[in-house]
Short mmCIF file of C-alpha atoms and ligand atoms in Angstrom, two decimals:
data_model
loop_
_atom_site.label_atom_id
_atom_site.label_comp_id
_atom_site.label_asym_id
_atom_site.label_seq_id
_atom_site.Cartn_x
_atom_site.Cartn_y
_atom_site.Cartn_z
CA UNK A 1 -103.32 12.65 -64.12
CA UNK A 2 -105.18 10.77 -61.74
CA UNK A 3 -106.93 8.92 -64.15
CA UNK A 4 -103.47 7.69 -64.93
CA UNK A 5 -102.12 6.84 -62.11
CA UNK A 6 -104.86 4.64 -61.20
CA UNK A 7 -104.35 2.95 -64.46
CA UNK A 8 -101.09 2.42 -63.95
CA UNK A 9 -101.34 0.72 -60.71
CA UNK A 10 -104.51 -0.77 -62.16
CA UNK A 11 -101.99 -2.61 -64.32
CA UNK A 12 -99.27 -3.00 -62.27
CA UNK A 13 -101.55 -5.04 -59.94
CA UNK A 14 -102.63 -7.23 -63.11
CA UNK A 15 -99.22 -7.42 -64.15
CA UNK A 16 -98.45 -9.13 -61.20
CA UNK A 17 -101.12 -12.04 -61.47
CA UNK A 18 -99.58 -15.00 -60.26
CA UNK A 19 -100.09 -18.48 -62.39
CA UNK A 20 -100.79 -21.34 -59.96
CA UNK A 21 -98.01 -23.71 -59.94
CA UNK A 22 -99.48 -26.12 -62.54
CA UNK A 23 -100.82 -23.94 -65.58
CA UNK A 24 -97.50 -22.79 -67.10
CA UNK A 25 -93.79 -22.66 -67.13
CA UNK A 26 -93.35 -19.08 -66.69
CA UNK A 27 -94.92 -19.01 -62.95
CA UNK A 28 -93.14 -17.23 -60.62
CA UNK A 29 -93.40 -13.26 -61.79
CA UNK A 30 -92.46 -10.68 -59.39
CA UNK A 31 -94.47 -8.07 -58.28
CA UNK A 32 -94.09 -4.79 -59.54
CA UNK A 33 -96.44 -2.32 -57.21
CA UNK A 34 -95.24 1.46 -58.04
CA UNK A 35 -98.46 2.96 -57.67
CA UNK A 36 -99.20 6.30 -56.13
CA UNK A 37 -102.80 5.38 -56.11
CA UNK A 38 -102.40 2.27 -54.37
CA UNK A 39 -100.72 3.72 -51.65
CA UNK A 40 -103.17 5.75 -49.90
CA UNK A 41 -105.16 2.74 -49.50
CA UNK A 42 -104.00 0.20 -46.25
CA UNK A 43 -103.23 -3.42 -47.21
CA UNK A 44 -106.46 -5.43 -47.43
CA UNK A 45 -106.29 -8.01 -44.09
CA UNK A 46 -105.44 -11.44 -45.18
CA UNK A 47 -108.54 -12.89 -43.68
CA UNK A 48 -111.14 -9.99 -45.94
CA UNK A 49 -108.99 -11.97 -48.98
CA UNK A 50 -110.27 -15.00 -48.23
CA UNK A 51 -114.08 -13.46 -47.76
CA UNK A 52 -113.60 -11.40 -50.58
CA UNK A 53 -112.40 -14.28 -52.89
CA UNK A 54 -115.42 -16.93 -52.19
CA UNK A 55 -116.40 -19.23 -53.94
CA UNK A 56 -118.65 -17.53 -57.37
CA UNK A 57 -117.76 -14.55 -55.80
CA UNK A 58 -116.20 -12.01 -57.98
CA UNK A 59 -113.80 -9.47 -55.50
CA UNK A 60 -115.02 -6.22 -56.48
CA UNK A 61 -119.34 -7.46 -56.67
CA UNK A 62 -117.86 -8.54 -52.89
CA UNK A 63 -116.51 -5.28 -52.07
CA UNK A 64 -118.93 -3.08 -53.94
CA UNK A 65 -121.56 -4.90 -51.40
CA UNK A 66 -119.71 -3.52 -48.31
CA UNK A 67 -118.75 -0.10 -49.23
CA UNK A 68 -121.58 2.34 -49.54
CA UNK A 69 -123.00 1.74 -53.13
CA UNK A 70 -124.72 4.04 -55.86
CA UNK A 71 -126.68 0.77 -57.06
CA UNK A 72 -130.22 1.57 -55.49
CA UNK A 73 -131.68 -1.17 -53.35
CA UNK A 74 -133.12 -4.21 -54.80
CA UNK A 75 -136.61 -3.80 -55.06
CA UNK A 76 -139.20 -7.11 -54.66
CA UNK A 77 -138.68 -9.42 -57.49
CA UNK A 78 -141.12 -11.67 -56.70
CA UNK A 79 -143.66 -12.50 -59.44
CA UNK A 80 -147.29 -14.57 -59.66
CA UNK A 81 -148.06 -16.93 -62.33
CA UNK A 82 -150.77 -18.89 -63.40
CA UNK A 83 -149.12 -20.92 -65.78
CA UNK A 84 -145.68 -22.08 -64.51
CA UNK A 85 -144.48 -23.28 -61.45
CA UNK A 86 -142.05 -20.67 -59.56
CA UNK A 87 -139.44 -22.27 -57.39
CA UNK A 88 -137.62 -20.01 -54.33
CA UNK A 89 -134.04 -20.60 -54.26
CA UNK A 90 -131.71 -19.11 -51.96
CA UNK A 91 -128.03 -17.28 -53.85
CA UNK A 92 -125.58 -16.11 -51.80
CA UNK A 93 -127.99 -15.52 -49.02
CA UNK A 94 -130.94 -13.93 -51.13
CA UNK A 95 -133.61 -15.34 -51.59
CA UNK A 96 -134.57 -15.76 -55.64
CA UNK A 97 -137.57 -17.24 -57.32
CA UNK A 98 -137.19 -18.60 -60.62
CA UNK A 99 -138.87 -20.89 -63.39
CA UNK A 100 -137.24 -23.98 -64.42
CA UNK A 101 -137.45 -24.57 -68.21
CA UNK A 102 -138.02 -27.59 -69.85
CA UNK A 103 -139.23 -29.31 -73.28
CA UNK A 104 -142.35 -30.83 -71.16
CA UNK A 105 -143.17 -27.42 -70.29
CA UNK A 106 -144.10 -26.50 -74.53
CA UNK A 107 -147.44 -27.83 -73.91
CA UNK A 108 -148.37 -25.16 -71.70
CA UNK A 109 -147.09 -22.51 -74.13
CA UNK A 110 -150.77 -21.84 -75.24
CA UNK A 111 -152.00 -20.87 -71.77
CA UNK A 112 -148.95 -18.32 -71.69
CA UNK A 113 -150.35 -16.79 -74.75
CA UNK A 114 -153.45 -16.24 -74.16
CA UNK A 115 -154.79 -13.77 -76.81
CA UNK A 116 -151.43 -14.25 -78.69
CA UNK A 117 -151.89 -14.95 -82.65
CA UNK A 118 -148.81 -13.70 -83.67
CA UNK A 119 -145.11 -13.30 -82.51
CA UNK A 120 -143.66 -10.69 -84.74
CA UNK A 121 -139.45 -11.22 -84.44
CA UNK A 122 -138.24 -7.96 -85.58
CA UNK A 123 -134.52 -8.09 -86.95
CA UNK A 124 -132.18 -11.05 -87.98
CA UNK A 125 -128.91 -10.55 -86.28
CA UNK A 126 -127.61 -12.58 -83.66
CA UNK A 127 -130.22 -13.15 -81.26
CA UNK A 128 -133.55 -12.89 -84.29
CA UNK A 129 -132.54 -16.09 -85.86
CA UNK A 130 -132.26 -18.23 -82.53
CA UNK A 131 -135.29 -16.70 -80.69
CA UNK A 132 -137.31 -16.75 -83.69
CA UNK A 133 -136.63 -20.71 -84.95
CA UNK A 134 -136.51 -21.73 -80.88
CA UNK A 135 -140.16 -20.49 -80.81
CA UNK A 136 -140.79 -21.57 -83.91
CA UNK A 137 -139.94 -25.05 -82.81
CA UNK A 138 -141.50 -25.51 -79.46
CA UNK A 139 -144.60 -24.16 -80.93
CA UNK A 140 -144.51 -26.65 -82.75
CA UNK A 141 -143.86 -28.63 -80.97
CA UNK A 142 -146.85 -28.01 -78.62
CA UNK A 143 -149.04 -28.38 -81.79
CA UNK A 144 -149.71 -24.46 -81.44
CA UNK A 145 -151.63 -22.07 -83.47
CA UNK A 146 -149.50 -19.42 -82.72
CA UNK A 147 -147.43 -17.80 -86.15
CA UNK A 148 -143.75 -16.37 -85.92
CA UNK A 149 -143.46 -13.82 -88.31
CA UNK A 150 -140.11 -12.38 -89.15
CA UNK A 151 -139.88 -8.40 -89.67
CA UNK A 152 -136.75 -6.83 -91.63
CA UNK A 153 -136.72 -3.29 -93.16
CA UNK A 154 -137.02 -2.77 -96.68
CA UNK A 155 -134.19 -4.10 -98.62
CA UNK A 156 -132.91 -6.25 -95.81
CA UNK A 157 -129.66 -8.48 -97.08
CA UNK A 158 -130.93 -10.70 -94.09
CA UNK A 159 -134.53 -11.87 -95.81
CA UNK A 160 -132.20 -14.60 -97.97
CA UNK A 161 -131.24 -15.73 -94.34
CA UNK A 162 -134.47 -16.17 -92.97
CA UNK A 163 -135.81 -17.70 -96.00
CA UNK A 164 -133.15 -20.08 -95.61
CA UNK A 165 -134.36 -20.82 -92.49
CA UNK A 166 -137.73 -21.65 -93.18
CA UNK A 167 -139.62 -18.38 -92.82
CA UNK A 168 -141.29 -16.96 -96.42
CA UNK A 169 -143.61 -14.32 -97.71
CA UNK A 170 -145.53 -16.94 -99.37
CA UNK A 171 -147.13 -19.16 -95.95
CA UNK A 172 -146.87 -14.96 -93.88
CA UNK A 173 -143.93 -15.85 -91.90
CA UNK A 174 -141.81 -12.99 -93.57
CA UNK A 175 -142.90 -9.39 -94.08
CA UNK A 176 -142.11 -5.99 -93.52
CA UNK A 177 -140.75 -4.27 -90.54
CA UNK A 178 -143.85 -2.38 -90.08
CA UNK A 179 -146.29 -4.80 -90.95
CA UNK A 180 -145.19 -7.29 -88.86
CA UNK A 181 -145.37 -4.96 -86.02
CA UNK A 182 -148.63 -3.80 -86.61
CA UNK A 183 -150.19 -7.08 -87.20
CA UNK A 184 -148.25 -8.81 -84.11
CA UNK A 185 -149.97 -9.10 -80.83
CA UNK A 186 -146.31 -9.92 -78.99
CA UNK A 187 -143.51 -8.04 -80.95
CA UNK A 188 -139.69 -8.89 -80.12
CA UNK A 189 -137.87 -6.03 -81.38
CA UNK A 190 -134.58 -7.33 -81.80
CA UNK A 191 -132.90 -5.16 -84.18
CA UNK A 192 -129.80 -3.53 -82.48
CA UNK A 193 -129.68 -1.07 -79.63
CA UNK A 194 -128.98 1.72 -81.39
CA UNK A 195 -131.43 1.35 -84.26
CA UNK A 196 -133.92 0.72 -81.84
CA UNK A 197 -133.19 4.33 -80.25
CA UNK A 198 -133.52 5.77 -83.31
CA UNK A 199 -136.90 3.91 -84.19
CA UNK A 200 -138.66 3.83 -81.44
CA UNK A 201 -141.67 6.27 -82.15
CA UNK A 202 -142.28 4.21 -85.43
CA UNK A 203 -142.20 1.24 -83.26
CA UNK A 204 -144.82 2.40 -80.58
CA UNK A 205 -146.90 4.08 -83.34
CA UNK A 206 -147.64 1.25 -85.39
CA UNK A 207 -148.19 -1.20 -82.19
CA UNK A 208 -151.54 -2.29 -81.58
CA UNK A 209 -153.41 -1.07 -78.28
CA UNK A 210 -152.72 -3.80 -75.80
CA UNK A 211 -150.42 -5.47 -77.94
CA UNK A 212 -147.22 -5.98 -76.02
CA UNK A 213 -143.86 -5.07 -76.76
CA UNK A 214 -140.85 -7.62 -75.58
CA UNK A 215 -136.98 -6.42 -75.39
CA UNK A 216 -134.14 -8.30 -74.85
CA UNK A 217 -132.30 -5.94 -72.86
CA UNK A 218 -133.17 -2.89 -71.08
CA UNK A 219 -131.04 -0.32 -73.13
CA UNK A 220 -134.50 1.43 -75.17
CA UNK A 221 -135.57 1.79 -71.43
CA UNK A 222 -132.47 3.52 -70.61
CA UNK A 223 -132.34 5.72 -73.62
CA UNK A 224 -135.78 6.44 -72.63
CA UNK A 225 -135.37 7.81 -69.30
CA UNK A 226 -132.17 10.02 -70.67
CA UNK A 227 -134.90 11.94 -72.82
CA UNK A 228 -137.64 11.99 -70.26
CA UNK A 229 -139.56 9.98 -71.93
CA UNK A 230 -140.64 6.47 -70.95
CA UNK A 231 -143.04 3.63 -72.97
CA UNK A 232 -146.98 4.34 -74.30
CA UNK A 233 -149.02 3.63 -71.64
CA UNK A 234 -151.11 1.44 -73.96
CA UNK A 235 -149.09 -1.59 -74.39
CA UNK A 236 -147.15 -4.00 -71.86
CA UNK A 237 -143.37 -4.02 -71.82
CA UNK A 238 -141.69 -7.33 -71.16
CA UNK A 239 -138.01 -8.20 -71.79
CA UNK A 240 -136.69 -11.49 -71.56
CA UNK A 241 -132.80 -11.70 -72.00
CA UNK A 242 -131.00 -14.87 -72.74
CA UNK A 243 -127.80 -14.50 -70.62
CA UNK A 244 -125.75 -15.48 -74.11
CA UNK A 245 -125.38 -14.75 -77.87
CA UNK A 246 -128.08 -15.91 -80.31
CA UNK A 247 -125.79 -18.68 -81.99
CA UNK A 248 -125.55 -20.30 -78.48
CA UNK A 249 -129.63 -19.57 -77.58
CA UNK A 250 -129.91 -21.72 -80.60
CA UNK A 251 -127.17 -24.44 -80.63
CA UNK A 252 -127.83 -25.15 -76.59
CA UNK A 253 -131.69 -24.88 -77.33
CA UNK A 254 -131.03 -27.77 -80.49
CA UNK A 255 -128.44 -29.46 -77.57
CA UNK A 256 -131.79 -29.34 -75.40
CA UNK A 257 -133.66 -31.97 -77.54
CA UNK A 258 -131.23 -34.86 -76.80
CA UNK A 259 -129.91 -33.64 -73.20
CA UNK A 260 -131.98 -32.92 -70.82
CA UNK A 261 -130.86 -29.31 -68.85
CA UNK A 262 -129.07 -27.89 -71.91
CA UNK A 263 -129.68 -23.94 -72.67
CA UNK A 264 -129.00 -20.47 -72.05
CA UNK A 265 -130.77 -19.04 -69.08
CA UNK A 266 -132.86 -15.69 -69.03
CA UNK A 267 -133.64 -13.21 -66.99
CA UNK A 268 -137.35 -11.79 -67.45
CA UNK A 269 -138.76 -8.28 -66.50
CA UNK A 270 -141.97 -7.19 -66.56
CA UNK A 271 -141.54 -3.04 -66.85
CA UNK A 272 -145.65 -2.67 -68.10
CA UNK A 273 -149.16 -5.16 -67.49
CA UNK A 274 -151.40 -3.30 -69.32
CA UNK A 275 -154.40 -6.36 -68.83
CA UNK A 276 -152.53 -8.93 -66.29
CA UNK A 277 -151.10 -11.34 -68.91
CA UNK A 278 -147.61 -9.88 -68.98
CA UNK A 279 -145.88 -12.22 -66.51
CA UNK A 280 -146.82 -15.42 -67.83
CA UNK A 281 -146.36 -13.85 -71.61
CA UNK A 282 -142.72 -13.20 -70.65
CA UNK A 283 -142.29 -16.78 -68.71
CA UNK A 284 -144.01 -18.81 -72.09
CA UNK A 285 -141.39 -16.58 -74.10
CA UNK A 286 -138.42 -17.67 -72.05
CA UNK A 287 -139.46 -21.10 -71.69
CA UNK A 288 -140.40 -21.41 -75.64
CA UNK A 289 -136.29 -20.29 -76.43
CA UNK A 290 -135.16 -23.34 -74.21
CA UNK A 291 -134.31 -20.87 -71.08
CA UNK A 292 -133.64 -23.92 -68.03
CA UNK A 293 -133.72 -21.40 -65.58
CA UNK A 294 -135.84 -18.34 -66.03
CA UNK A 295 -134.85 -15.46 -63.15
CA UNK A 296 -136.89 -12.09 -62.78
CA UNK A 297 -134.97 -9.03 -62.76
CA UNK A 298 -136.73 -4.55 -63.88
CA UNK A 299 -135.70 -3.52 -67.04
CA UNK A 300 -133.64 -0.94 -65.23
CA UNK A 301 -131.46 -3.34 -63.17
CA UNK A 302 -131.07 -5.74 -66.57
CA UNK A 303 -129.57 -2.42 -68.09
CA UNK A 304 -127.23 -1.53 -65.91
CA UNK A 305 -126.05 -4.62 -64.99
CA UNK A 306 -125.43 -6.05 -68.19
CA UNK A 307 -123.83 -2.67 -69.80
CA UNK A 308 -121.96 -2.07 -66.50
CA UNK A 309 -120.52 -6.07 -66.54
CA UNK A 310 -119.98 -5.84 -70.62
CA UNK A 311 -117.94 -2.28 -69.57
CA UNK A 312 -116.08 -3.60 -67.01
CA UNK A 313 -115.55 -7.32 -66.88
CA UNK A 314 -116.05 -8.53 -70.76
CA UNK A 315 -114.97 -6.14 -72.26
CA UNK A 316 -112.36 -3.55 -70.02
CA UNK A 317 -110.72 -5.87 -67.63
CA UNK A 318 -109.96 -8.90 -69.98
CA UNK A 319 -108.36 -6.14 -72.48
CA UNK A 320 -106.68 -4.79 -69.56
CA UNK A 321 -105.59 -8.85 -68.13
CA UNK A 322 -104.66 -9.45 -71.70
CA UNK A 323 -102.45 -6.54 -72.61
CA UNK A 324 -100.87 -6.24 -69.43
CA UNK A 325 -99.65 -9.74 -69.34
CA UNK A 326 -98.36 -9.86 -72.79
CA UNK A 327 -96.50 -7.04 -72.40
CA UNK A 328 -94.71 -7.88 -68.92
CA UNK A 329 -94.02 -11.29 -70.43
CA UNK A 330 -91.92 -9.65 -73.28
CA UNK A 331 -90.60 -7.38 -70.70
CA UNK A 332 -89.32 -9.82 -68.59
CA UNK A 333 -87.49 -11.28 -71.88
CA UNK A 334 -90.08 -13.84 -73.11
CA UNK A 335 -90.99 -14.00 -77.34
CA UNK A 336 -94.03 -12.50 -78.41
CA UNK A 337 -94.91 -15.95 -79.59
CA UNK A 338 -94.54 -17.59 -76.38
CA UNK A 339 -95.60 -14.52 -74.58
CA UNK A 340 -98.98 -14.95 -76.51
CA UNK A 341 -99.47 -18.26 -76.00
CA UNK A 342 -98.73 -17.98 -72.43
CA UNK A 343 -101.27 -14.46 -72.14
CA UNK A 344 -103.82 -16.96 -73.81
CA UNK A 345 -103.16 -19.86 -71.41
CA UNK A 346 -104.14 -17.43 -68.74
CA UNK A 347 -107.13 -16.51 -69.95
CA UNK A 348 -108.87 -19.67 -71.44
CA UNK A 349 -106.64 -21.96 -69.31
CA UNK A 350 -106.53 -23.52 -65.81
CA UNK A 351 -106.66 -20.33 -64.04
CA UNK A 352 -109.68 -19.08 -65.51
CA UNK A 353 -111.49 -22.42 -65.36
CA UNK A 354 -110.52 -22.86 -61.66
CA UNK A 355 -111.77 -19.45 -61.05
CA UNK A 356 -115.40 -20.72 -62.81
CA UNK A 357 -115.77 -23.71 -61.40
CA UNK A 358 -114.30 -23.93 -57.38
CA UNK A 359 -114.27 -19.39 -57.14
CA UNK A 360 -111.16 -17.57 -57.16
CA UNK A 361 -110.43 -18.71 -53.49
CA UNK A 362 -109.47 -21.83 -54.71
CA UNK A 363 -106.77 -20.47 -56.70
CA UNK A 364 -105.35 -18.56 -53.87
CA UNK A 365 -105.43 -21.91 -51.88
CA UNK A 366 -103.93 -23.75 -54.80
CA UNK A 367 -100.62 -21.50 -54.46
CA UNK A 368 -96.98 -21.94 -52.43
CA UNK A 369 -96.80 -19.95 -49.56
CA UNK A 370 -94.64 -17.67 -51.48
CA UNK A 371 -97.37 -17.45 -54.47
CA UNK A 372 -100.14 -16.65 -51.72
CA UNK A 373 -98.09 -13.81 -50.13
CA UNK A 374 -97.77 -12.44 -53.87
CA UNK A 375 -101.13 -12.75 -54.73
CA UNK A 376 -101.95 -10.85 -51.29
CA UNK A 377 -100.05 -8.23 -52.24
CA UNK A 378 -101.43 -7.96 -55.71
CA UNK A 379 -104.66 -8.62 -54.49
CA UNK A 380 -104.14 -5.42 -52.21
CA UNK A 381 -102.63 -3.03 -54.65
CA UNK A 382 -105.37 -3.78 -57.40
CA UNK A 383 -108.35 -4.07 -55.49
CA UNK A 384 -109.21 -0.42 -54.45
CA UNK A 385 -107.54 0.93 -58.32
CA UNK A 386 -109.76 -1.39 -59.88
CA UNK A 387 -112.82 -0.83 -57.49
CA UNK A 388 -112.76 3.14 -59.09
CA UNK A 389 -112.26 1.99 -61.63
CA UNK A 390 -115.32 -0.06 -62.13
CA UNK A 391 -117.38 2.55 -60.29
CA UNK A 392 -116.69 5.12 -63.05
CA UNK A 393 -117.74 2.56 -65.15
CA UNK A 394 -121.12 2.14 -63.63
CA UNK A 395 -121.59 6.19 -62.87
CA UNK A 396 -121.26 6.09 -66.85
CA UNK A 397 -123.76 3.73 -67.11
CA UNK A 398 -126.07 5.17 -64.54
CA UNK A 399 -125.99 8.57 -65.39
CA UNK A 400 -126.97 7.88 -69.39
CA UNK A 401 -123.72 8.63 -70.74
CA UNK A 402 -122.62 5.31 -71.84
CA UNK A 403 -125.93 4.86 -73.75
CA UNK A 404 -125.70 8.23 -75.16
CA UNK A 405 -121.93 7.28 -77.22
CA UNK A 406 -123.68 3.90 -77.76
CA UNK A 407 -126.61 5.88 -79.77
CA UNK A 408 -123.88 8.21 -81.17
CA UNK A 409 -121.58 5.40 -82.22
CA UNK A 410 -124.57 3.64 -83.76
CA UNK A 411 -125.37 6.93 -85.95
CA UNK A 412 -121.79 7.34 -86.97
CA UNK A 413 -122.17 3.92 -88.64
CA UNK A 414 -125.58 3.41 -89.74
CA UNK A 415 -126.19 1.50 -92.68
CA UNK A 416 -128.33 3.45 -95.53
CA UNK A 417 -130.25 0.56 -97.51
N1 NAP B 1 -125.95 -10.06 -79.33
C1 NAP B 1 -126.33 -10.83 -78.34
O1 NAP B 1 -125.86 -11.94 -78.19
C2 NAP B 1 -127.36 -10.37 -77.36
C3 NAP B 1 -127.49 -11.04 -76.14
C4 NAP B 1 -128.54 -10.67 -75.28
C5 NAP B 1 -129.37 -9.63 -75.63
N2 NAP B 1 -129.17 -8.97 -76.82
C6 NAP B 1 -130.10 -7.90 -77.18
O2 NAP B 1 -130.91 -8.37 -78.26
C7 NAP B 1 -131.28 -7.27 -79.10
C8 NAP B 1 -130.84 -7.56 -80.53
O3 NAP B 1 -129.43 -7.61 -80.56
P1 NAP B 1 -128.65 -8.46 -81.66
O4 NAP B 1 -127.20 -8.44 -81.23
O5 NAP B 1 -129.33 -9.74 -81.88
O6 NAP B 1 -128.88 -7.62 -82.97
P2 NAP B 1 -127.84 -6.71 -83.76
O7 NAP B 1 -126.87 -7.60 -84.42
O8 NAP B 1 -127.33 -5.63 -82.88
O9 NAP B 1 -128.83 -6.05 -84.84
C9 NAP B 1 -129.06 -6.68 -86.02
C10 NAP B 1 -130.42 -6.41 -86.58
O10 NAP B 1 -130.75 -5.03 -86.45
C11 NAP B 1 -131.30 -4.62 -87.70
N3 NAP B 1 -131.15 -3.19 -87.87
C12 NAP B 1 -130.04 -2.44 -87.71
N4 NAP B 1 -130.31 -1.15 -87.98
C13 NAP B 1 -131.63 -1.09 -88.33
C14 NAP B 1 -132.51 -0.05 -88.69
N5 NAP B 1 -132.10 1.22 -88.76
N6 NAP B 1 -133.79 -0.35 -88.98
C15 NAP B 1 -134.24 -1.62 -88.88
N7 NAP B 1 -133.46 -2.66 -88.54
C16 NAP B 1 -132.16 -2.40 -88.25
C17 NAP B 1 -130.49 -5.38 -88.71
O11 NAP B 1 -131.17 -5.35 -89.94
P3 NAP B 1 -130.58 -6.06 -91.23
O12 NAP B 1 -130.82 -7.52 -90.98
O13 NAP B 1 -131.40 -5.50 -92.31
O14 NAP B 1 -129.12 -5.70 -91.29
C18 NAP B 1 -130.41 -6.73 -88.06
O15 NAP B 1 -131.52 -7.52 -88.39
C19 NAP B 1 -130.60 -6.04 -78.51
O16 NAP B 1 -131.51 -5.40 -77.66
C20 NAP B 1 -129.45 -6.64 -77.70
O17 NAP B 1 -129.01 -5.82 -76.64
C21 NAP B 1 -128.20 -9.32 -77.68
#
């Protein structure tokens, strides 16, 4: 029941969303606050509205800073390398240090493999193919020794693909899943979350001592730690996650060539250093995929974050922005058609690209002084609904549970080859 009503108001707050003046024809929409749940909350001061809608600022990261929070403190992310050149930058306040990418950088790529002969990539589905040619290529490009060797199981439909790409059997770019693994000294298991729950004592069995095993997000690590278990103590455990999906790691990284800056930027953990290369393995890695910005982040932050924000944001509240505005556009007498075009506008339109480029207070500043005292009161009635909301979302996350369906869902639909 509760669950409900906080979904309801959830909605009614979203259902409220004003347009700014500009975007569309159907602008002014009055709001429609019924909720029980928002009610035992006070109205959120006008002046919090403006803190809480900065600039970049998302409301509810805002909020979840000021209320007490179950994400545990930050610990120090600061990192040493020999190889690249960190930079401290200063976000919101914190202080950050980060790598900036670059093609000139590839010549350094041998330094950052040190001991490196070969990169196994292990799986060819969205982010394999991009990681695998970008290394390939700036490699290469540095005139490096270095082999990337593509890994698929037996029977793979996705060896035609990488052959197609450049890698064969024939000059030992292409193998088997296991050999590949055992004959890599950095291995890049990309094959999906799930299958790499299921395979992960294969993995760690055929690794090589001292070898070192590099993730792209932290989801083995949190499948892991719901069993007790954690990595061999024999290997080092990097990830380095490219904050976008492998057709844009390698279309941005191609971009790169010809523009100057172009790319997807990473975020690189070091979870294991077994012998002290780890850091500037995981930097070379980032740098070699075309990463312009390269910030450090734990395995176990990357994991929560980005399943929490997938949850939440990507996935949750644009369904929940989406179906809510549809529907109180036909409600309020509108055609599907237009309806849909209009739901769409909001999304991929002015509102949204406001919100990305000048932060969400510009859009409240950008409204009448009628549309401002709506959006305060929407603002008001969706903020603490939403705020639970999202908290459940990240308990889920926390606590194991949302990996657990993800390993679940994963079995229900694995593949037999
Ligand atoms: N998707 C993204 O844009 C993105 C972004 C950032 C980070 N990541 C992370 O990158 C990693 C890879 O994700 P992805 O989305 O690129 O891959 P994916 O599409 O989830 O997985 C595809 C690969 O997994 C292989 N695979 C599936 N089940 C297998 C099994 N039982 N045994 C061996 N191989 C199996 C597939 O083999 P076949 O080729 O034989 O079918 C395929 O090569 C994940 O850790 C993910 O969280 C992904």
């Amino acid at each position: 029941m509760a669950a409900t009503t906080t979904t309801t108001s959830f909605k009614a707050a979203l259902l409220s969303t004003p347009s700014i003046s500009s975007s569309t024809k159907s602008t002014v929409l009055k709001p429609r606050f019924t909720s029980s749940s928002s009610s035992r909350y006070s109205p959120i001061p006008k002046s919090l509205i403006a803190h809480h809608v900065s600039t970049k600022t998302n409301a509810i990261v805002a909020k979840m800073g000021t209320v007490p929070s179950p994400v545990s403190e930050t610990t120090s992310l600061d990192f040493h390398t020999s190889v690249f050149q960190k930079e401290k930058i200063s976000l919101a306040g914190h202080e950050e240090y980060i790598v900036r990418g670059g093609q000139h950088l590839f010549p350094l790529l041998d330094d950052a493999f040190e001991g490196i002969k070969q990169i196994g990539v292990i799986g060819w589905g969205s982010q394999g193919p991009a990681q695998a040619q970008n290394l390939r290529d700036s490699l290469a490009e540095a005139k490096s020794d270095v082999v990337v060797k593509i890994g698929l199981r037996k029977g793979s439909r996705s060896f035609a693909e990488a052959r197609a790409a450049g890698f064969t059997e024939e000059n030992g770019t292409l193998g088997d899943i296991w050999e590949t693994v055992a004959g890599s000294d950095l291995v890049l298991l990309l094959i999906s979350d799930s299958a790499q729950a299921d395979n992960y004592e294969k993995v760690f069995s055929h690794m090589k001592p001292n070898s070192i095993l590099g993730l792209s997000h932290g989801f083995l690590l949190g499948h892991l730690q719901s069993l007790g278990l954690d990595f061999p103590k024999n290997i080092s455990v990097i990830a380095v996650c490219p904050k976008g999906m492998g057709p844009s790691v390698r279309r941005l990284y191609v971009q790169g060539k010809e523009i100057n800056g172009a790319g997807i930027n990473a975020s690189f953990a070091v979870h294991q250093d077994v012998d002290g290369r780890a850091t500037d393995v995981a930097l070379g890695w980032s740098v070699a995929l075309g990463s312009p910005f390269t910030f450090a982040t734990t395995l176990e932050q990357e994991y929560k974050s980005d399943i929490f924000g997938e949850r939440g944001i990507l996935l949750g509240a644009v369904h929940g922005v989406v179906e809510c505005l549809f529907r109180r556009y036909v409600e309020d007498g509108m055609s599907e058609e237009l309806a849909y075009k209009n739901t769409v506008e909001c999304i991929t339109g002015i509102v949204s690209k406001t919100i990305s480029t000048k932060g969400m207070l510009a859009v409240y500043n950008s409204l009448s002084e009628e549309g401002k005292k709506r959006f305060e009161a929407a603002y008001s009635a969706s903020y603490y609904p939403c705020m639970e909301i999202l908290y459940e979302c990240y308990e889920d996350v926390a606590s194991g549970s949302e990996i657990c369906s993800v390993v679940l869902a994963g079995r229900r639909f694995y593949v037999c080859l």
